Coordinates of C-alpha atoms and ligand atoms in Angstrom, one line a residue:
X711 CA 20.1 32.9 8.6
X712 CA 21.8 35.3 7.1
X713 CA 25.0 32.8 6.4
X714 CA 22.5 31.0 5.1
X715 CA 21.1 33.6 2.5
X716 CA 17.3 33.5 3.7
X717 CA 15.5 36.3 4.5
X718 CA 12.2 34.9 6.0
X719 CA 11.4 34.4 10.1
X720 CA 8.8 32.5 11.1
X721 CA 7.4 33.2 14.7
X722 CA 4.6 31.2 16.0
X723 CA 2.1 32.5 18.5
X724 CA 3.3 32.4 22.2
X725 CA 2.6 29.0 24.1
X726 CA 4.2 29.1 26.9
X727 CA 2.1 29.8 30.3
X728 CA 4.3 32.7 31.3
X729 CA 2.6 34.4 28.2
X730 CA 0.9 38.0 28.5
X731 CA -1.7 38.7 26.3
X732 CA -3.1 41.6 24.6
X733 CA -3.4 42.0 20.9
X734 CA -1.8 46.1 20.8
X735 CA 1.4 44.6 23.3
X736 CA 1.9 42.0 20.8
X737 CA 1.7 44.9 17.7
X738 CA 4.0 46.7 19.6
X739 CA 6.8 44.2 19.9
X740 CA 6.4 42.6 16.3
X741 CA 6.6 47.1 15.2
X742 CA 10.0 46.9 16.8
X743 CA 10.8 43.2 15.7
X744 CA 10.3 44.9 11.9
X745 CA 12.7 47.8 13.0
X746 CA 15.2 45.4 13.9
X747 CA 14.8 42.7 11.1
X748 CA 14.7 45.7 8.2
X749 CA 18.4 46.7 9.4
X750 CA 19.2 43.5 9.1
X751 CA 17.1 42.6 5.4
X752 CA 14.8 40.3 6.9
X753 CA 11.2 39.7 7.0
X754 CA 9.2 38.6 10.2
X755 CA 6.0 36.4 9.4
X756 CA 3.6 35.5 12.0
X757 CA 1.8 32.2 12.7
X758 CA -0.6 31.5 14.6
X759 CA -0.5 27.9 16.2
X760 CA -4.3 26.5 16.7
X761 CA -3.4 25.8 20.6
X762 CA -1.6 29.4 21.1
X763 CA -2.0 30.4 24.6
X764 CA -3.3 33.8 23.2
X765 CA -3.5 33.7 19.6
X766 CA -4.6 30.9 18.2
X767 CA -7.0 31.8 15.4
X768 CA -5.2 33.5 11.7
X769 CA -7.8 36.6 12.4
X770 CA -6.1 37.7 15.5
X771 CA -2.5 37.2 14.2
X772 CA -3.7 39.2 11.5
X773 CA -5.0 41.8 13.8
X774 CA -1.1 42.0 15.2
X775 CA 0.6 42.3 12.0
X776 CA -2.5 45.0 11.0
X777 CA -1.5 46.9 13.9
X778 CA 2.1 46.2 13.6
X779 CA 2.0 48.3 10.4
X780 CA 5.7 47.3 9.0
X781 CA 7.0 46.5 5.7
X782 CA 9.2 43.9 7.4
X783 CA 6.3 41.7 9.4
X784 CA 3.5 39.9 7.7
X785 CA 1.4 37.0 8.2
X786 CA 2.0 33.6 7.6
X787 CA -1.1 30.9 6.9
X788 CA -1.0 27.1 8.0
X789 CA -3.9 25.3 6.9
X790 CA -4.3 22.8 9.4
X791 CA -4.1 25.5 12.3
X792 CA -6.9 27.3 10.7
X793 CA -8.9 24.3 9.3
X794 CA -8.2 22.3 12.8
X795 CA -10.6 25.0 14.5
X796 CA -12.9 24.9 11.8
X797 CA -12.2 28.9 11.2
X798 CA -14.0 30.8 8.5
X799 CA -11.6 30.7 5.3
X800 CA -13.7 33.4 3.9
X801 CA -11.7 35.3 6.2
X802 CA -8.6 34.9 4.7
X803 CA -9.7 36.7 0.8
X804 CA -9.7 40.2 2.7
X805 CA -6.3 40.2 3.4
X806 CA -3.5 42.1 1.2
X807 CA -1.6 39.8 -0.4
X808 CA 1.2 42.0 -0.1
X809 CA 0.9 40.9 4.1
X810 CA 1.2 37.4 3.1
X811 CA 4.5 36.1 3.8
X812 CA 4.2 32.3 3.7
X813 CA 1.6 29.9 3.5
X814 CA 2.2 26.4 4.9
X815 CA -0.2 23.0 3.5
X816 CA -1.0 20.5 5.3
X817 CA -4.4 18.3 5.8
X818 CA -5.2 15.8 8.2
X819 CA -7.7 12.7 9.0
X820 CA -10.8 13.7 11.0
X821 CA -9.7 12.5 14.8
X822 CA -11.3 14.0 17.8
X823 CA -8.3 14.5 19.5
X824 CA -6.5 17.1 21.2
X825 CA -5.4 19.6 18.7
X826 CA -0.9 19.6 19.4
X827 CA -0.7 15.9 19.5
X828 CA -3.3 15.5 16.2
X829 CA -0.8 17.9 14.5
X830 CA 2.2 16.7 15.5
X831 CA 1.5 12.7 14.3
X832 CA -1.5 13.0 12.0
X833 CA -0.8 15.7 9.1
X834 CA -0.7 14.2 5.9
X835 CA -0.6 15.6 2.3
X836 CA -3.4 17.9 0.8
X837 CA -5.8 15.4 -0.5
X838 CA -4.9 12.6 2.0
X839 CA -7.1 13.5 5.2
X840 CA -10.7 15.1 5.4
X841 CA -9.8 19.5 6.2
X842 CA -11.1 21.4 3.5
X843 CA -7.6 22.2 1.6
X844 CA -9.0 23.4 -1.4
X845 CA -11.2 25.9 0.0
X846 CA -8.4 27.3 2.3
X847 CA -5.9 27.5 -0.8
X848 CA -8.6 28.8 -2.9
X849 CA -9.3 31.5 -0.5
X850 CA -5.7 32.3 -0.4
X851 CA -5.3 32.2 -4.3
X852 CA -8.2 34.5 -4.8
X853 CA -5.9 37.3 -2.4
X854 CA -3.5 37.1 -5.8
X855 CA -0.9 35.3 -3.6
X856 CA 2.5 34.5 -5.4
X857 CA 4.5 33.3 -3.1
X858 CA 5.2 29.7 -2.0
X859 CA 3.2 26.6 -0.8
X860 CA 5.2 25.1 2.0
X861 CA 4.0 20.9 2.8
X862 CA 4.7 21.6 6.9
X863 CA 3.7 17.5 7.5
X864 CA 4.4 15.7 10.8
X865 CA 3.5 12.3 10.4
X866 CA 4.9 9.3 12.1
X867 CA 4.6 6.7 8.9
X868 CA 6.3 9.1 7.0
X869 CA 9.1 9.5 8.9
X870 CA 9.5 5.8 8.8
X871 CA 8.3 5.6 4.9
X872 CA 10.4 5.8 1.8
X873 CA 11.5 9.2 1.5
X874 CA 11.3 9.0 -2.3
X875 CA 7.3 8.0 -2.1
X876 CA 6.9 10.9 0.3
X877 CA 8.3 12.9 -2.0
X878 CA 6.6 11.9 -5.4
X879 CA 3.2 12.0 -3.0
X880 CA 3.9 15.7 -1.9
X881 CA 4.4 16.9 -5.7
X882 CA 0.8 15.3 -6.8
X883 CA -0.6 16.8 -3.5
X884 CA 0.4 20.3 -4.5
X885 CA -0.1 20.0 -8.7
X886 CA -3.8 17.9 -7.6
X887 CA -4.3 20.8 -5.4
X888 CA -3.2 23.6 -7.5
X889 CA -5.3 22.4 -10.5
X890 CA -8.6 22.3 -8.6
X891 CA -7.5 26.1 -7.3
X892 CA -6.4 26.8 -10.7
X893 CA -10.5 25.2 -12.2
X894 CA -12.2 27.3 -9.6
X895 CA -10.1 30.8 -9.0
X896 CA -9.5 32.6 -12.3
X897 CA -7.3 34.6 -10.2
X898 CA -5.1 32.5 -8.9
X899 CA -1.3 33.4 -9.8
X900 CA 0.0 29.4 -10.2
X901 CA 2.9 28.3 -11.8
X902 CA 1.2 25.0 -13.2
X903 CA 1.1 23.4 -16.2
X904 CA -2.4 22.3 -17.5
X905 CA -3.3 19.4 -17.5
X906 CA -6.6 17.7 -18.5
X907 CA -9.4 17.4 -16.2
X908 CA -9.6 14.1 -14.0
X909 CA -11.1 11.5 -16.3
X910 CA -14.5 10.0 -15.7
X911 CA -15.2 6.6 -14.7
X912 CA -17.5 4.9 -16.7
X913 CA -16.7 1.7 -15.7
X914 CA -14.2 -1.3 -15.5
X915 CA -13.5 -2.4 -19.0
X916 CA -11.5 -5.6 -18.0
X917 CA -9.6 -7.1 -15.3
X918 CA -6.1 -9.0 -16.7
X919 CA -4.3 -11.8 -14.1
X920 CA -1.0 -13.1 -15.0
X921 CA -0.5 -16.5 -14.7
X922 CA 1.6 -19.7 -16.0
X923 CA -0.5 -22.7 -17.7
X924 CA -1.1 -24.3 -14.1
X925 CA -2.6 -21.2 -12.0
X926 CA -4.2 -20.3 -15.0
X927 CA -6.5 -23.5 -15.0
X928 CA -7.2 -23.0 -11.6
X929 CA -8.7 -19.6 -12.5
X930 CA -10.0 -20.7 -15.2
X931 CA -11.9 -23.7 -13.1
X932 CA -12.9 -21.3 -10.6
X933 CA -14.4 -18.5 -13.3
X934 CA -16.3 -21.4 -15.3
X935 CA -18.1 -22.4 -11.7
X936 CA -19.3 -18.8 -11.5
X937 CA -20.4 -19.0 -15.2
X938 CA -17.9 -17.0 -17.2
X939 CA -18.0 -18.3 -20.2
X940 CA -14.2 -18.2 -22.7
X941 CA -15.4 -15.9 -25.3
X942 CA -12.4 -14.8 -27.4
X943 CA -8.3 -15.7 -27.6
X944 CA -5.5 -12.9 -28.4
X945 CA -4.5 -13.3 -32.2
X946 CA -1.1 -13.9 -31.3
X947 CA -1.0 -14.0 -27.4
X948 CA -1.2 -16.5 -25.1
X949 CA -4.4 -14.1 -23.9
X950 CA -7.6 -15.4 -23.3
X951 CA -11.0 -13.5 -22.7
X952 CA -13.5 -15.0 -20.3
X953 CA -16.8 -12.9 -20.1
X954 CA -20.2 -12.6 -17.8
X955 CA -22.5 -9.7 -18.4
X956 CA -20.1 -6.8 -19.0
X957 CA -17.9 -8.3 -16.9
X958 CA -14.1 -9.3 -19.2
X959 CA -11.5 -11.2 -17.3
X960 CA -8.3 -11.4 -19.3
X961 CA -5.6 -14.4 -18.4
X962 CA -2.4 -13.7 -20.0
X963 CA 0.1 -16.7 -19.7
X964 CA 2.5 -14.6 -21.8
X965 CA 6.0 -15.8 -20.4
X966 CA 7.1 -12.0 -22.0
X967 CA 6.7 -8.6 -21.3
X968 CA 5.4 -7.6 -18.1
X969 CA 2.3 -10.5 -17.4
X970 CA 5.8 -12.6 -17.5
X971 CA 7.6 -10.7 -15.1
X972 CA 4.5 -10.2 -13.1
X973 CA 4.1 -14.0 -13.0
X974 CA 7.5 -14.6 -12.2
X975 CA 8.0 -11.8 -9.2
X976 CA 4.4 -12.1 -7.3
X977 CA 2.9 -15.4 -9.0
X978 CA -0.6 -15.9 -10.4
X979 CA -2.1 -12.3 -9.8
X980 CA -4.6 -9.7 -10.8
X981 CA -2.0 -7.3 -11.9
X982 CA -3.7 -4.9 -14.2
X983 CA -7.6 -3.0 -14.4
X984 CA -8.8 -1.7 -17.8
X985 CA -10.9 2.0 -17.0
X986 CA -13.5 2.7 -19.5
X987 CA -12.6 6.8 -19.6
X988 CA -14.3 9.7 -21.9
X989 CA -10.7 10.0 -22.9
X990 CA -7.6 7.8 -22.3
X991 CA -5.1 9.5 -24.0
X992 CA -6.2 12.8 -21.4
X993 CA -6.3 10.4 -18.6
X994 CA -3.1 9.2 -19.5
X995 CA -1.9 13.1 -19.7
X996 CA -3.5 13.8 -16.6
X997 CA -1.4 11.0 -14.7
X998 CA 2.0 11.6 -15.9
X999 CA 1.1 15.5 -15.1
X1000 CA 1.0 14.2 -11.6
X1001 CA 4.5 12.6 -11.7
X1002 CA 3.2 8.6 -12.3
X1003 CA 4.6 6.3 -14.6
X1004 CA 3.3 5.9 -18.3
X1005 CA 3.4 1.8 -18.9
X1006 CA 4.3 1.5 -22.6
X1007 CA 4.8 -1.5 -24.3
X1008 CA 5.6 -1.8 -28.0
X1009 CA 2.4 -3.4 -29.6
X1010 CA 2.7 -6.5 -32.2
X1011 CA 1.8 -5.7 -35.8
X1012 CA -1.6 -4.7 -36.2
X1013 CA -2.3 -4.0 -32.5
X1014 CA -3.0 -0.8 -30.9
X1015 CA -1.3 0.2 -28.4
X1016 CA -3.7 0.6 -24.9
X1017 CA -2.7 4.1 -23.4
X1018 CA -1.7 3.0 -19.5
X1019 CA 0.1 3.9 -16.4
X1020 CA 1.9 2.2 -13.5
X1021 CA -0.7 2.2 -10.5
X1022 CA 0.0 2.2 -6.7
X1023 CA 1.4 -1.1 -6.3
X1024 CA 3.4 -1.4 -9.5
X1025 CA -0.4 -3.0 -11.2
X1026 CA -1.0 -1.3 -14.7
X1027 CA -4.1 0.9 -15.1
X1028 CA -5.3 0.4 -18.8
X1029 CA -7.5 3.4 -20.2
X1030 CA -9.8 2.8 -22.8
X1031 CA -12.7 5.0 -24.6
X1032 CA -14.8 4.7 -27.5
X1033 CA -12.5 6.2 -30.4
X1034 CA -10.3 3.9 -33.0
X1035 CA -8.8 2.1 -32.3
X1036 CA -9.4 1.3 -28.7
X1037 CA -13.3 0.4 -29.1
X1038 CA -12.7 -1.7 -31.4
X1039 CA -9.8 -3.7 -29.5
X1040 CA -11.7 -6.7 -28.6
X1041 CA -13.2 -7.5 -32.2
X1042 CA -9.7 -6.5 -33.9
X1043 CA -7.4 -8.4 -31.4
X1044 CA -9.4 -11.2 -30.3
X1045 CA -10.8 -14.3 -32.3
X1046 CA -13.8 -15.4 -31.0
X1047 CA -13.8 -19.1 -29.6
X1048 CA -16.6 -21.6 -28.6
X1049 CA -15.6 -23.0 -24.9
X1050 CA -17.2 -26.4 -25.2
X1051 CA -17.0 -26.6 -21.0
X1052 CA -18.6 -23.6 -20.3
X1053 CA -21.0 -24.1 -18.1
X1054 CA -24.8 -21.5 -18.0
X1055 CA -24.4 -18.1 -17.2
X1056 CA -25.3 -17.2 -13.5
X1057 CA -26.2 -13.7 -13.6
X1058 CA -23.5 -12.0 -13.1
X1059 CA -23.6 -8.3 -14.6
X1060 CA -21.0 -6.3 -13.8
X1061 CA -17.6 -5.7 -11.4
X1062 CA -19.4 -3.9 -8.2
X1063 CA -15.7 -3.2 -6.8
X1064 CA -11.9 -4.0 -6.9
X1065 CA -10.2 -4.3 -3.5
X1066 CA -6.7 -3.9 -3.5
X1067 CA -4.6 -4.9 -0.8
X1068 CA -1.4 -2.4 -0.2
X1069 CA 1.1 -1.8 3.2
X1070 CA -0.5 0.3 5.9
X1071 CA 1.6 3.0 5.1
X1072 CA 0.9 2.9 1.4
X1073 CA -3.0 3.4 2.0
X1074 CA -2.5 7.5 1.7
X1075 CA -0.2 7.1 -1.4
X1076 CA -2.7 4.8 -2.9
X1077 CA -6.0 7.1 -2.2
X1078 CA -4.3 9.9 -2.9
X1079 CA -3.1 8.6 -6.7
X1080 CA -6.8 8.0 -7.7
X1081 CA -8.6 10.4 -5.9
X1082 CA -5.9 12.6 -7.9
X1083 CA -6.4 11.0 -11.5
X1084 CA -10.2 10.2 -11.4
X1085 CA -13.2 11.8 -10.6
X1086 CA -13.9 9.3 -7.1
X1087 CA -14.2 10.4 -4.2
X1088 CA -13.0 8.7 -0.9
X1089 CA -14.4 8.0 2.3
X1090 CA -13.3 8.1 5.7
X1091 CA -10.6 5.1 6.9
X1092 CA -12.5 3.0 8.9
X1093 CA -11.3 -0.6 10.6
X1094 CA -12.0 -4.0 8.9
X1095 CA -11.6 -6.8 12.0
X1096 CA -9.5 -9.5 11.1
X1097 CA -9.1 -12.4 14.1
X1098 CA -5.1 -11.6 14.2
X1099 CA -5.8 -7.7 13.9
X1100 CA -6.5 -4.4 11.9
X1101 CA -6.5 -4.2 8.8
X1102 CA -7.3 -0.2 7.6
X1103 CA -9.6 0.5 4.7
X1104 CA -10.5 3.3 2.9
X1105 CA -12.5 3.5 -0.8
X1106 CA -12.5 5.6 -3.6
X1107 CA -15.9 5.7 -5.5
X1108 CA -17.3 7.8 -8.3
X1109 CA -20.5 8.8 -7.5
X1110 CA -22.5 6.7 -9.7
X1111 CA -20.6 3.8 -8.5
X1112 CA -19.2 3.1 -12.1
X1113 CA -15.7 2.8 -10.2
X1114 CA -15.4 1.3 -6.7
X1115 CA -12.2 0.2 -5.6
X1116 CA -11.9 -0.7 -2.2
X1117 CA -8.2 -0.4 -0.5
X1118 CA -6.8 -2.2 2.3
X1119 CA -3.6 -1.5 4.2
X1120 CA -2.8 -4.1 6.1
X1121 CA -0.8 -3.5 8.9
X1122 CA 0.6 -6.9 10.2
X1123 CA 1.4 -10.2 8.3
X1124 CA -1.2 -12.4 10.4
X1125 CA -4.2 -11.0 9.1
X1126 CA -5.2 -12.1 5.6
X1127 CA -4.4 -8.8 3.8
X1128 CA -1.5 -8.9 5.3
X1129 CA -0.3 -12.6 4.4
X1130 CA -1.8 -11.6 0.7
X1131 CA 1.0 -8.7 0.7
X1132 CA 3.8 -10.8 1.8
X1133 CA 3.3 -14.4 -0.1
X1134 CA 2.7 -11.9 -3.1
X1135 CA 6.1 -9.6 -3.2
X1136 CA 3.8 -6.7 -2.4
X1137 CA 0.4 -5.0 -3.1
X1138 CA -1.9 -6.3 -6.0
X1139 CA -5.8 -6.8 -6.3
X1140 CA -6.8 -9.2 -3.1
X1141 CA -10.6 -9.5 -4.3
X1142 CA -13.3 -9.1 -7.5
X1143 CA -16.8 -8.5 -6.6
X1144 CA -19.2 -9.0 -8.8
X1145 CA -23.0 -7.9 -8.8
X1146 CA -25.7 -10.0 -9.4
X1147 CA -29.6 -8.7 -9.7
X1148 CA -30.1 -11.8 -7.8
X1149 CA -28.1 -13.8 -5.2
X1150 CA -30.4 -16.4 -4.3
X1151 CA -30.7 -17.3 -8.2
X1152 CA -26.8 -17.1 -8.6
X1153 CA -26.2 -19.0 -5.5
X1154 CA -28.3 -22.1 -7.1
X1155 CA -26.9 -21.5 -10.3
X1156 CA -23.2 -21.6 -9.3
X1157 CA -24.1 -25.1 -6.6
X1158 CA -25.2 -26.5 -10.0
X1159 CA -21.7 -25.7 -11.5
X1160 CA -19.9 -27.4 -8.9
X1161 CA -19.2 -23.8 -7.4
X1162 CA -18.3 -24.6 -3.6
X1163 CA -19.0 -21.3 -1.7
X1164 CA -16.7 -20.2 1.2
X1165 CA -18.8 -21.9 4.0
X1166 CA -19.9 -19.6 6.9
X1167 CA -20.2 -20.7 10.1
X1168 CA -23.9 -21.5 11.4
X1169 CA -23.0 -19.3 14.8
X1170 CA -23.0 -16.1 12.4
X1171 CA -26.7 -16.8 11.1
X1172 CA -27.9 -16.7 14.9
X1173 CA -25.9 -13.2 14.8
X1174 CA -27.5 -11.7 11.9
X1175 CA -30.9 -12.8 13.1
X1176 CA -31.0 -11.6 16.7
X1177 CA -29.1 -8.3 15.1
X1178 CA -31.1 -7.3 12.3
X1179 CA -34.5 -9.4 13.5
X1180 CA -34.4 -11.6 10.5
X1181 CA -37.6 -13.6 10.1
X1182 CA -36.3 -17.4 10.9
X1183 CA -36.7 -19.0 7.1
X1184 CA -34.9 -15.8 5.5
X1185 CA -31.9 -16.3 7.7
X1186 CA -32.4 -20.2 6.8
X1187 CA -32.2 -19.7 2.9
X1188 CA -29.3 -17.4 3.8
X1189 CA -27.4 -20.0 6.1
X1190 CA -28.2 -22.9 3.0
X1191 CA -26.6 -20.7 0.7
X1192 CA -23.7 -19.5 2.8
X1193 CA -24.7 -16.1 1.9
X1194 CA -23.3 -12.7 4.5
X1195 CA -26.0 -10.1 5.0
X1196 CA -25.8 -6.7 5.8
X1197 CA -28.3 -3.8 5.9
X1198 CA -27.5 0.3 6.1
X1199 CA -30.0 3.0 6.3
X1200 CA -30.4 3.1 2.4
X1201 CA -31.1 -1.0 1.8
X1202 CA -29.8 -4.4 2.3
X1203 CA -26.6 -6.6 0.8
X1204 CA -26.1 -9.7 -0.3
X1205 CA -22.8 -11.3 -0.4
X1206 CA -21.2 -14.7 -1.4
X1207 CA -17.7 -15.9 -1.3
X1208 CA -15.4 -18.5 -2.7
X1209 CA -12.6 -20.1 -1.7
X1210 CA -9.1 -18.4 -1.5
X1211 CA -7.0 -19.1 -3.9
X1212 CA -3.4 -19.4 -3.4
X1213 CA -2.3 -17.0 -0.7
X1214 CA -5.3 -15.0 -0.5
X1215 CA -7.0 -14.3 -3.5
X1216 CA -10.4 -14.9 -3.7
X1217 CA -14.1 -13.7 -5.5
X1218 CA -17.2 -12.3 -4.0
X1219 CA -20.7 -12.1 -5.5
X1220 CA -22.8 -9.2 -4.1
X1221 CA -26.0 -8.1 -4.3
X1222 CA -27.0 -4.7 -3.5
X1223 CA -30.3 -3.5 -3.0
X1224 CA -30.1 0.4 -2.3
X1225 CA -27.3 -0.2 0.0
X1226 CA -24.0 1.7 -0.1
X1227 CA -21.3 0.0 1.5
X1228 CA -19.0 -3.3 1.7
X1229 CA -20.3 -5.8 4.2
X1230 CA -17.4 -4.6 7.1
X1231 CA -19.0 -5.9 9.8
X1232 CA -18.9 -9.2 8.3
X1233 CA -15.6 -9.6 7.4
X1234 CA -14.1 -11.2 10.6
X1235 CA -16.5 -13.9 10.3
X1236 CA -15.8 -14.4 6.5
X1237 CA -11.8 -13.6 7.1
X1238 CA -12.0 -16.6 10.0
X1239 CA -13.6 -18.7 7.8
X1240 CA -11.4 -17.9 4.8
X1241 CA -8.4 -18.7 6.8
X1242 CA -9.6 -22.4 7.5
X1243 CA -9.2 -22.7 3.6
X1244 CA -5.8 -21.1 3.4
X1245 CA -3.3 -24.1 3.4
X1246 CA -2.3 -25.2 7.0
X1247 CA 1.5 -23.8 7.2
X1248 CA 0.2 -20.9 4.5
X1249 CA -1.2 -19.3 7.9
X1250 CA 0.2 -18.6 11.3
X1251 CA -2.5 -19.3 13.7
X1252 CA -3.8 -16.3 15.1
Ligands
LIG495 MG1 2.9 25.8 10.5
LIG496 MG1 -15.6 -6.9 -0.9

């Protein structure tokens, strides 16, 4: 150590089974350990390890290096060890800061599991898991701590990931983390810059796919079935504007710029989301504060330029508010059109999510970029049953459900999400939902178009209606329209699928009426029956 020019021990609490206890025997040794390590200009910090034979809670190694009484030994703090055994972090504020050594980060999904083998594989970045992070570093900002914020993460996927990813994922842990310390602790001693606030959802402004001319149509067949209507064309772009309700679809056949090279790397794909913010050019600040990539591209005479960033995935995220010239982009940019084959509207109102298909291992990087830039919050992952395996899911929401995007890591290339990542070059948007007020009148409207739903198979109505006790002519109507149903303790959902397109891409139609979530138990029956329409050597057999 000393060769090395550090200064700083760290001793963990005793594990083995040899161990005495006693909390005045341990001051006594770590008093002579600071006798020793002052002669020799060190410092001795103490840690208690959650499954310490004796010591496993920060208030008792505190207790020791209380008693200990010596310049030279202090305490050292590792959230997950005090968070894992869901210890008071209110107790952390009375200590001196001056006794504060080193504090380590860490958070961690919520897994009933033994505590050594949950920390040794399942840490993951502040923001990534469900342990209350903040509130620990909060607690130990408020003691005036000025030292540093260690990331002590043992993770199998990240010893296995990119070690650049890890890396740009650990910095936005810590600045995320130290700007919601930073909003709530006017005492914490950071060395952050500021940054805006995260921006504000208030809804999905558009939704751009590149394409050539020949995917394009196909889109463009498949949006007029569901009664989008072609609205507007760019004033010098090969950009088109379909719209339903507040619902804008942009197709960009641009062989240039980055709908080009989009097109030309993954194919026809839904590369880039518009965010209606309070603010872009702050959200845009706020995301290159936390290290991601500002998208510019030089505008065309006349044209403003939309403030955006690279997203998780390599997709653009477009941010666009209500000052000049951005609210008026549509009406400046755009020429309106009359689309002689549109065909009636069919209700549709708005985008209810975005699901966005990523690797496994990308599913914390990808959580942790929004939860970090907007005001969503994320649930717990939880398993979406495909018939050739798991695929991993997680969402990020805002509260008022302005924003829900849906993420998938898929883990293996047999399931669907998984075939979408591979035939696409990597992660993109896998699915739009939209919301309808009323299924059963979209359903009819879209059969009129010549809209052929993703057809369900009869053995799932039988499911539904012994499960959920449908009466027999609701689950009929549901069955004739091909419509999933699902039901939570706040309401019931409605949901209608088309066919995939290309390697995986397809449309839902939802209906929610008070309930919350996504339909997951339904997906291996609509991922089975999707796979029938996937070309025959597009999909391994599972
Ligand atoms: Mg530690
Ligand atoms: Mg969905």
């Amino acid at each position: 150590m000393q060769e090395l020019g550090t200064d700083l021990v760290l001793i963990c609490s005793n594990v083995s089974p040899v161990a005495l206890g006693g909390i005045d025997r341990a001051a006594a040794d770590f008093r002579e350990l600071g006798e020793r390590a002052a002669r020799r200009g060190i410092r001795v910090g103490y840690e208690a390890l959650a499954w310490g034979r004796y010591v496993n809670d920060h208030r008792d190694a505190w207790e020791v290096v209380r008693r200990a009484d010596h310049p030279n030994v202090g305490l050292i703090l590792d959230s997950f060890h005090t968070l894992a055994r869901k210890i008071d972090v209110g107790s952390i504020r009375a200590i001196p800061r001056d006794k504060i050594f080193f504090v380590q980060l860490a958070d961690a999904p919520l897994i009933d599991m033994e505590l050594l083998y949950w920390s040794r594989h399942y840490r993951n970045m502040p923001g990534e898991g469900d342990l209350a992070v903040t509130d620990f570093t909060r607690a130990v900002a408020a003691t005036g701590y000025d030292g540093y914020f260690s990331l002590e993460i043992f993770n199998d996927q990240f010893r296995a990931g990119s070690p650049r990813q890890i890396a740009q994922d650990g910095h936005r842990a810590l600045v995320y983390l130290g700007d919601q310390v930073r909003r709530r602790e006017p005492d914490a001693r950071l060395d952050l810059a500021d940054m805006p606030d995260r921006a504000v959802a208030e809804g999905v402004a558009f939704i751009e796919f590149a394409a050539d001319d020949e995917s394009a149509a196909a889109i463009v067949t498949l949006l007029r079935a569901m009664g989008f209507r072609r609205v507007a064309r760019h004033r010098s772009k090969s950009v088109d504007l379909y719209q339903q309700g507040d619902i804008r679809i942009v197709i960009n056949t641009e062989s240039a710029g980055l709908a080009g090279a989009t097109f030309n790397i993954h194919g026809a794909t839904a590369y880039a989301v518009g965010l209606k913010v309070g603010n872009a050019q702050d959200a845009v600040a706020r995301a290159t504060g936390l290290g991601a990539e500002a998208f510019v591209q030089s505008p065309g005479r006349g044209e403003a330029a939309m403030p955006a960033v690279f997203g998780p995935g390599g997709g653009v995220l477009y941010f666009l508010d209500e000052s000049a010239p951005l609210a008026g982009i549509w009406q400046d940019e755009f020429i309106p059109v009359d689309d002689a084959e549109a065909n009636v509207p069919a209700g549709l109102t708005r985008i209810d999510h975005i699901a966005q298909t990523v690797e496994y291992n990308e599913l914390p990087t990808a959580v942790l970029f929004y939860t970090a830039l907007i005001a969503v919050e994320k649930t717990p992952v939880f398993d979406v049953i495909d018939p050739a395996g798991l695929v991993r899911s997680q969402v990020v929401a805002s509260g008022d459900g302005a924003l829900r995007i849906t993420l998938n890591g898929a883990e293996n290339r047999r399931t669907l999400a998984g075939h979408f990542i591979a035939e696409n070059f990597g992660a993109a948007i896998q699915h739009l939902a939209f919301e309808t007020p009323d299924i059963f009148r979209t359903a009819a409207a879209l059969v009129r178009n010549g809209f052929a739903p993703l057809r369900i198979s009869h053995n799932y109505y039988d499911d539904i209606e012994a499960r959920f006790g449908l009466d027999g002519d609701f689950a009929d109507r549901l069955r004739e329209a091909n419509l999933l149903y699902d039901r939570d303790e706040f309401g019931e959902y409605f949901q209608l699928y088309s066919p995939v397109y290309g390697e995986g891409f397809f449309f839902e139609i939802v209906e929610r009426r008070g309930y919350r979530g996504y339909g997951a138990p339904n997906a291996i029956f609509r991922i089975a029956a999707q796979k029938r329409h996937l070309r025959p050597e597009g999909m391994p057999r599972a």
